[in-house]
XYZ file of C-alpha atoms in Angstrom:
344
model
C 123.130 107.610 126.804
C 120.204 108.387 129.071
C 116.862 108.486 127.284
C 115.481 111.991 127.974
C 117.558 114.783 126.484
C 120.249 114.068 123.877
C 123.756 115.498 124.364
C 124.239 119.122 123.410
C 126.631 118.017 120.658
C 123.669 116.536 118.828
C 122.412 120.046 118.088
C 125.506 120.883 116.002
C 125.134 120.245 112.260
C 127.195 117.494 110.677
C 129.856 118.125 108.036
C 128.650 119.531 104.740
C 128.162 117.014 101.934
C 127.954 117.616 98.180
C 124.576 119.071 97.233
C 123.537 116.176 95.014
C 124.374 113.633 97.721
C 122.450 115.635 100.329
C 119.403 115.770 98.072
C 119.627 112.019 97.419
C 119.856 111.249 101.133
C 116.800 113.407 101.807
C 114.739 111.721 99.104
C 115.670 108.267 100.357
C 114.808 109.217 103.936
C 111.478 110.624 102.799
C 110.639 107.489 100.816
C 111.490 105.374 103.856
C 109.251 107.508 106.087
C 106.319 107.238 103.691
C 106.807 103.521 103.083
C 107.042 102.954 106.832
C 103.651 104.632 107.286
C 102.175 102.442 104.541
C 103.573 99.330 106.250
C 102.014 100.258 109.595
C 98.689 100.770 107.805
C 99.002 97.356 106.133
C 99.458 95.756 109.539
C 96.400 97.543 110.903
C 94.424 96.277 107.902
C 95.504 92.682 108.530
C 97.788 92.369 105.493
C 100.933 92.149 107.666
C 100.757 90.011 110.821
C 103.245 92.393 112.468
C 105.624 95.206 111.606
C 108.553 97.010 113.258
C 108.724 100.716 112.457
C 111.954 102.620 111.834
C 110.373 106.068 112.207
C 112.931 108.458 113.650
C 115.915 106.356 112.592
C 115.945 107.220 108.879
C 119.106 109.344 109.064
C 121.089 106.654 110.893
C 120.128 104.035 108.329
C 120.311 106.017 105.103
C 123.495 107.843 106.088
C 125.346 104.647 107.009
C 124.207 102.646 103.988
C 125.008 105.463 101.560
C 128.639 105.343 102.709
C 128.990 101.726 101.547
C 130.548 100.577 98.291
C 127.702 98.632 96.656
C 130.137 96.641 94.528
C 132.304 95.385 97.391
C 130.647 95.794 100.783
C 127.835 93.811 102.417
C 125.204 94.879 104.954
C 123.912 92.547 107.668
C 120.547 93.836 108.948
C 118.174 93.141 111.786
C 114.402 93.309 111.294
C 114.272 97.143 111.372
C 116.677 98.170 108.574
C 114.122 98.938 105.871
C 115.806 102.249 104.999
C 119.160 100.478 104.613
C 117.552 98.108 102.124
C 116.024 101.043 100.271
C 119.366 102.858 100.084
C 121.137 99.799 98.706
C 118.589 99.300 95.955
C 116.934 96.164 97.329
C 113.704 95.069 95.606
C 111.382 96.570 98.210
C 108.373 94.431 97.327
C 110.594 91.418 97.973
C 111.859 92.984 101.204
C 108.348 93.686 102.475
C 107.362 90.099 101.678
C 109.155 89.136 104.883
C 106.810 91.356 106.917
C 103.823 89.806 105.176
C 105.228 86.406 106.212
C 105.426 85.225 102.604
C 109.026 84.135 103.009
C 111.331 84.285 106.028
C 114.195 86.659 105.261
C 112.583 88.291 102.233
C 112.120 87.526 98.541
C 114.983 89.630 97.169
C 118.451 88.608 95.948
C 120.924 89.170 98.819
C 123.984 88.753 96.625
C 122.836 91.246 94.000
C 121.788 93.863 96.552
C 124.640 93.264 99.031
C 122.012 93.098 101.763
C 121.809 89.871 103.783
C 118.453 88.231 104.583
C 116.362 89.913 107.269
C 117.444 88.510 110.639
C 115.009 88.646 113.563
C 117.399 87.134 116.124
C 118.523 89.854 118.541
C 122.249 90.289 117.881
C 122.168 87.468 115.344
C 123.488 89.358 112.290
C 126.658 90.490 114.083
C 128.564 87.143 114.084
C 127.470 86.640 110.461
C 128.991 89.992 109.513
C 132.286 89.147 111.188
C 132.424 85.764 109.487
C 131.807 87.311 106.074
C 134.419 90.004 106.719
C 137.017 87.409 107.709
C 136.269 85.560 104.491
C 136.967 88.732 102.518
C 140.261 89.204 104.353
C 141.375 85.608 103.818
C 140.511 85.859 100.120
C 142.583 89.008 99.746
C 139.615 91.126 98.709
C 138.750 94.634 99.899
C 135.085 94.280 100.815
C 133.867 95.382 104.233
C 130.912 94.198 106.277
C 128.522 96.653 107.921
C 126.771 95.071 110.880
C 123.586 96.617 112.249
C 122.276 96.144 115.771
C 120.542 98.115 118.488
C 121.387 99.198 122.002
C 119.455 96.233 123.384
C 121.379 93.767 121.224
C 124.643 95.287 122.471
C 124.084 93.362 125.707
C 123.884 90.005 123.920
C 126.745 87.553 124.211
C 126.821 87.018 120.442
C 127.656 90.697 119.940
C 130.489 90.695 122.481
C 132.013 87.501 121.108
C 131.788 88.733 117.527
C 133.363 92.089 118.328
C 136.159 90.465 120.291
C 136.898 88.042 117.445
C 136.862 90.919 114.946
C 139.301 92.881 117.090
C 141.683 89.974 117.576
C 141.739 89.005 113.885
C 141.464 92.496 112.407
C 138.278 91.791 110.471
C 137.203 94.529 108.015
C 133.826 95.215 109.619
C 132.039 98.339 110.796
C 129.669 97.772 113.701
C 126.785 100.266 113.486
C 124.786 100.449 116.701
C 121.566 102.402 116.332
C 121.067 103.478 119.908
C 117.421 104.523 119.854
C 117.189 104.842 123.615
C 115.012 101.831 124.292
C 115.587 98.080 124.266
C 111.875 97.482 123.804
C 110.702 98.821 127.200
C 114.107 99.024 128.928
C 115.869 102.413 128.787
C 119.597 102.782 128.171
C 120.458 103.307 131.804
C 118.824 99.980 132.618
C 121.048 97.875 130.391
C 124.096 99.821 129.108
C 126.899 100.209 131.654
C 129.983 102.342 131.119
C 128.221 105.389 129.731
C 127.778 104.360 126.107
C 128.004 101.492 123.635
C 130.865 103.273 121.835
C 132.948 103.218 125.021
C 133.011 99.416 124.894
C 135.023 99.440 121.677
C 138.286 100.062 123.550
C 137.931 96.690 125.230
C 138.014 95.014 121.828
C 140.993 96.963 120.543
C 139.043 99.085 118.080
C 138.031 102.753 117.867
C 134.526 103.672 118.912
C 132.719 106.901 118.169
C 129.277 108.261 119.015
C 127.593 110.467 116.432
C 124.308 112.305 116.050
C 122.171 109.545 114.584
C 119.505 112.036 113.489
C 121.975 113.796 111.171
C 122.514 111.813 107.953
C 125.662 113.786 107.080
C 127.279 113.014 110.445
C 126.482 109.310 110.149
C 127.641 109.168 106.518
C 130.976 110.769 107.430
C 131.622 108.579 110.472
C 130.759 105.304 108.729
C 132.672 106.343 105.617
C 135.805 106.953 107.690
C 135.391 103.604 109.455
C 134.972 101.803 106.118
C 138.110 103.452 104.740
C 140.035 102.379 107.841
C 138.820 98.792 107.493
C 139.509 98.714 103.746
C 143.085 99.878 104.261
C 143.821 97.120 106.769
C 143.090 99.036 109.969
C 140.552 96.535 111.263
C 137.100 96.985 112.771
C 135.405 100.068 114.195
C 132.256 100.766 116.177
C 129.946 103.664 115.306
C 127.147 104.417 117.768
C 124.406 106.451 116.121
C 122.494 108.246 118.879
C 118.895 108.421 117.705
C 115.380 107.812 118.973
C 112.706 105.214 118.304
C 109.832 107.584 117.599
C 107.359 104.753 117.153
C 106.516 101.773 119.372
C 108.941 98.845 119.318
C 106.501 97.034 117.057
C 102.837 97.223 116.095
C 101.996 95.148 119.170
C 103.773 97.516 121.580
C 102.236 100.271 123.728
C 104.774 102.950 124.695
C 102.342 104.602 127.127
C 103.045 101.764 129.545
C 106.704 102.697 130.012
C 107.645 105.967 128.241
C 107.058 109.585 129.287
C 105.130 111.540 126.601
C 107.293 114.573 127.412
C 110.344 112.629 126.284
C 108.664 111.784 122.993
C 107.736 115.425 122.430
C 111.313 116.504 123.159
C 112.737 114.155 120.547
C 110.043 115.068 118.006
C 111.799 118.413 117.649
C 114.887 116.550 116.462
C 113.112 114.552 113.775
C 115.682 113.758 111.048
C 113.394 114.679 108.118
C 112.734 118.335 109.054
C 116.385 118.685 110.064
C 117.559 117.421 106.681
C 115.158 119.765 104.894
C 116.315 122.729 106.968
C 119.962 121.931 106.187
C 119.244 121.773 102.448
C 117.392 125.082 102.563
C 120.082 126.794 104.649
C 122.783 125.680 102.214
C 120.743 126.800 99.231
C 120.838 123.254 97.841
C 117.075 122.816 97.380
C 114.058 125.020 96.739
C 110.311 124.631 97.229
C 109.935 122.980 93.830
C 112.439 120.273 94.816
C 110.565 119.422 98.009
C 107.200 119.412 96.251
C 108.521 117.087 93.553
C 110.230 114.861 96.110
C 107.015 114.502 98.125
C 105.029 113.444 95.058
C 107.634 111.058 93.635
C 108.530 109.444 96.967
C 104.859 108.948 97.811
C 104.295 107.306 94.438
C 107.155 104.901 95.100
C 105.876 104.060 98.580
C 102.433 103.338 97.167
C 103.927 101.184 94.399
C 105.669 98.992 96.981
C 102.524 98.876 99.128
C 100.392 97.706 96.229
C 103.028 95.244 95.057
C 103.440 93.445 98.355
C 99.671 93.461 98.970
C 99.058 91.728 95.638
C 101.991 89.303 95.821
C 100.830 85.671 95.604
C 101.255 83.425 98.597
C 103.928 80.744 98.183
C 102.793 77.180 97.505
C 102.466 74.898 100.506
C 105.086 72.577 98.981
C 107.716 75.158 99.915
C 107.405 73.894 103.491
C 109.275 70.786 102.385
C 111.490 72.080 99.589
C 114.173 73.914 101.558
C 114.528 72.001 104.818
C 117.263 69.479 104.050
C 119.699 69.178 101.174
C 118.711 65.517 100.920
C 115.145 64.967 102.188
C 114.753 62.436 104.982
C 112.217 59.620 105.001
C 110.258 61.415 107.695
C 110.099 64.601 105.656
C 108.965 62.620 102.619
C 106.240 61.004 104.752
C 105.037 64.406 105.958
C 104.904 65.667 102.393
C 102.783 62.678 101.327
C 100.379 63.358 104.184
C 100.160 67.021 103.191
C 99.495 66.123 99.544
C 96.701 63.762 100.600
C 95.117 66.477 102.752
C 95.191 69.145 100.064
C 94.120 66.707 97.351
């Protein structure tokens, strides 16, 4: 998908969802937006060494994660899936600990939350998701993996190999590509051949569909259908959520060096939060009191997580040696002795 204007189909509303579900999706998206802003501020204040914003991609993340079965399925994230973690009930102070560099991968329980450790390798979570899904199939269980990656990662060899293996072996996995238009500073047309990421699915023997990634209902429906297909033995699917990275790639990025401000203004009119609010109001599923209460409660939660991760104690230096090898080597033991002598 070219980066300027989205397809006309993206202007059409997604399928209607139950009112309570729609309200829950909106509240989760709003919490993610507010927490994202707090995280950027923490980086500017020197609390986080770096941070990658998800602003603009809330609908793609919340809609896809909400379709999962939290008892059976497992999500495999990159470094940008904060709203997925939030939707799945991850301990968000523990999640944000990864961005504060307290612990690589986060300080939450992946097994309890069904959300794998944060993975900063581009395309890295995708083979992991396929491996987990194959394990579920071999064990005769009905869990499905949901693998997250971006349009830039779609050009990585790991992604192609994982998708091919999933297609050949019928792995119960849903590949969710958040196509936000930019692989850091490279636009879609500079690194995605064939028109779209979804079009590649045919080469791996699986269905591929592109949906409006700024419409939580559309994403929820598409991922839900793909999960049902995988759960019933139909194998993998690819869902390409067409969205936009409203923020810089990371807090060290400067979009003015490569992106047209007019493009950013065009996509600002398709922001998923106002669209979700407008849909709720049009359906008569929420009133002014709901939105006022949601703003206050979601802001309180975002501030709770902010304060929690800011106050979290740093891990002891001994952790550098505790989780390297199952059986420590002589060299590692020597390094630990030197460290102990230096710190007294």
